């Protein structure tokens, strides 16, 4: 998707503070952090939002949880993070390329 900001980050056309990358996903810090540790896990495949996940995406979506734990540990918030995936503009989704938020280092963070 040529007008997608996260596709541009994946392509290296827009810089990001990258924490992890492999052939399927990229992980980078949120530009506007809402917690002491706030990073995003993004499948490289352009999926617009959680409702668009298909059976083919089961593996990569599972990987997001595993790598989230790995990066959270590296960021010293292994036992203190909240996972958020927004689905749709009304829920607060602003970037329509699926992403998992990890909000770490906050106490009792509901609501953010
Ligand atoms: P959403 O509201 O769609 O769930 O979350 C989008 C997130 O992407 C927001 O937390 C916002 O701060 C972050 N974001 C938007 N543009 C950029 C960018 O260019 N770089 C980075 N690192 N984060 C971004
Ligand atoms: Zn995209």
Short mmCIF file of C-alpha atoms and ligand atoms in Angstrom, two decimals:
data_model
loop_
_atom_site.label_atom_id
_atom_site.label_comp_id
_atom_site.label_asym_id
_atom_site.label_seq_id
_atom_site.Cartn_x
_atom_site.Cartn_y
_atom_site.Cartn_z
CA UNK A 1 0.00 0.00 0.00
CA UNK A 2 1.82 3.07 -1.27
CA UNK A 3 0.10 5.55 1.07
CA UNK A 4 0.47 3.47 4.23
CA UNK A 5 2.84 4.93 6.83
CA UNK A 6 3.69 1.53 8.34
CA UNK A 7 4.41 0.04 4.89
CA UNK A 8 6.81 2.97 4.42
CA UNK A 9 8.50 2.20 7.75
CA UNK A 10 8.77 -1.48 6.73
CA UNK A 11 10.30 -0.43 3.39
CA UNK A 12 12.78 1.84 5.22
CA UNK A 13 11.38 4.95 3.53
CA UNK A 14 10.49 6.46 6.92
CA UNK A 15 12.93 6.04 9.83
CA UNK A 16 11.88 4.27 13.02
CA UNK A 17 13.44 3.31 16.32
CA UNK A 18 13.55 -0.40 15.53
CA UNK A 19 13.67 -2.99 18.33
CA UNK A 20 13.28 -6.21 16.31
CA UNK A 21 12.86 -7.31 12.71
CA UNK A 22 12.62 -10.56 10.79
CA UNK A 23 11.13 -11.62 7.46
CA UNK A 24 7.55 -11.45 8.78
CA UNK A 25 7.34 -8.67 11.36
CA UNK A 26 8.91 -5.41 12.48
CA UNK A 27 8.88 -3.89 15.98
CA UNK A 28 9.56 -0.22 16.69
CA UNK A 29 8.92 2.38 19.39
CA UNK A 30 5.73 4.40 19.17
CA UNK A 31 6.48 7.99 18.15
CA UNK A 32 4.00 9.29 20.76
CA UNK A 33 4.44 6.99 23.78
CA UNK A 34 1.51 6.53 26.17
CA UNK A 35 3.52 4.56 28.73
CA UNK A 36 7.18 4.44 29.89
CA UNK A 37 7.69 1.64 27.34
CA UNK A 38 5.47 1.78 24.26
CA UNK A 39 6.28 -0.16 21.13
CA UNK A 40 4.37 -1.54 18.16
CA UNK A 41 4.57 -4.99 16.56
CA UNK A 42 3.61 -4.91 12.89
CA UNK A 43 3.26 -7.77 10.40
CA UNK A 44 5.02 -6.87 7.15
CA UNK A 45 1.98 -8.04 5.22
CA UNK A 46 -0.47 -5.14 4.86
CA UNK A 47 -3.55 -6.24 6.82
CA UNK A 48 -5.76 -3.21 7.47
CA UNK A 49 -7.25 -4.17 10.83
CA UNK A 50 -7.88 -7.07 13.21
CA UNK A 51 -11.19 -8.03 11.57
CA UNK A 52 -9.28 -8.65 8.31
CA UNK A 53 -7.00 -11.35 9.75
CA UNK A 54 -7.37 -14.61 7.76
CA UNK A 55 -6.40 -18.20 8.52
CA UNK A 56 -3.18 -17.64 6.56
CA UNK A 57 -2.20 -15.04 9.17
CA UNK A 58 -2.58 -17.30 12.21
CA UNK A 59 1.15 -17.97 12.46
CA UNK A 60 2.30 -14.37 12.17
CA UNK A 61 -0.37 -13.13 14.58
CA UNK A 62 0.81 -15.70 17.12
CA UNK A 63 4.38 -14.57 16.59
CA UNK A 64 3.42 -11.04 17.66
CA UNK A 65 2.64 -12.33 21.18
CA UNK A 66 5.90 -14.27 21.44
CA UNK A 67 8.12 -11.45 20.18
CA UNK A 68 6.18 -8.95 22.33
CA UNK A 69 7.27 -10.91 25.42
CA UNK A 70 10.86 -11.10 24.15
CA UNK A 71 11.12 -7.35 23.48
CA UNK A 72 9.26 -6.47 26.70
CA UNK A 73 11.85 -8.49 28.63
CA UNK A 74 14.66 -6.64 26.86
CA UNK A 75 12.94 -3.37 27.83
CA UNK A 76 12.72 -4.52 31.49
CA UNK A 77 8.94 -4.72 31.60
CA UNK A 78 8.60 -8.51 31.33
CA UNK A 79 5.89 -8.69 34.00
CA UNK A 80 4.19 -5.36 33.43
CA UNK A 81 2.69 -4.67 30.05
CA UNK A 82 -0.67 -4.30 28.46
CA UNK A 83 -1.49 -5.44 24.91
CA UNK A 84 -3.80 -3.31 22.75
CA UNK A 85 -5.04 -3.86 19.21
CA UNK A 86 -7.46 -1.23 17.94
CA UNK A 87 -10.03 -2.28 15.34
CA UNK A 88 -11.65 0.59 13.48
CA UNK A 89 -11.63 4.39 13.74
CA UNK A 90 -14.33 4.43 16.44
CA UNK A 91 -12.09 2.30 18.67
CA UNK A 92 -9.22 4.74 18.20
CA UNK A 93 -7.43 3.14 15.26
CA UNK A 94 -5.53 5.80 13.32
CA UNK A 95 -3.14 3.74 11.23
CA UNK A 96 -4.90 1.18 9.04
CA UNK A 97 -2.10 -1.37 8.96
CA UNK A 98 -2.64 -3.87 11.76
CA UNK A 99 -0.39 -3.38 14.78
CA UNK A 100 -0.16 -4.59 18.37
CA UNK A 101 0.63 -1.96 21.00
CA UNK A 102 2.71 -2.93 24.00
CA UNK A 103 2.31 -0.45 26.86
CA UNK A 104 4.75 -1.28 29.60
CA UNK A 105 5.95 0.02 32.93
CA UNK A 106 2.63 1.54 33.95
CA UNK A 107 0.68 0.51 37.04
CA UNK A 108 -2.96 -0.54 36.54
CA UNK A 109 -3.08 1.13 33.14
CA UNK A 110 -6.83 0.76 32.37
CA UNK A 111 -7.99 2.98 30.72
CA UNK A 112 -5.02 4.38 28.82
P1 LIG B 1 -3.62 3.32 16.42
O1 LIG B 1 -4.31 4.53 17.01
O2 LIG B 1 -3.85 3.22 14.94
O3 LIG B 1 -3.95 2.04 17.16
O4 LIG B 1 -2.10 3.52 16.69
C1 LIG B 1 -1.23 4.11 15.80
C2 LIG B 1 0.03 4.42 16.57
O5 LIG B 1 1.06 4.67 15.64
C3 LIG B 1 -0.10 5.66 17.45
O6 LIG B 1 0.18 5.30 18.80
C4 LIG B 1 0.93 6.63 16.87
O7 LIG B 1 1.61 7.36 17.87
C5 LIG B 1 1.88 5.71 16.12
N1 LIG B 1 2.49 6.31 14.96
C6 LIG B 1 1.87 7.01 13.98
N2 LIG B 1 2.75 7.41 13.03
C7 LIG B 1 3.96 6.93 13.43
C8 LIG B 1 5.28 6.99 12.87
O8 LIG B 1 5.52 7.58 11.82
N3 LIG B 1 6.28 6.39 13.57
C9 LIG B 1 6.05 5.72 14.74
N4 LIG B 1 7.12 5.16 15.33
N5 LIG B 1 4.82 5.63 15.29
C10 LIG B 1 3.80 6.23 14.65
ZN1 LIG B 2 0.64 -0.99 5.25
#
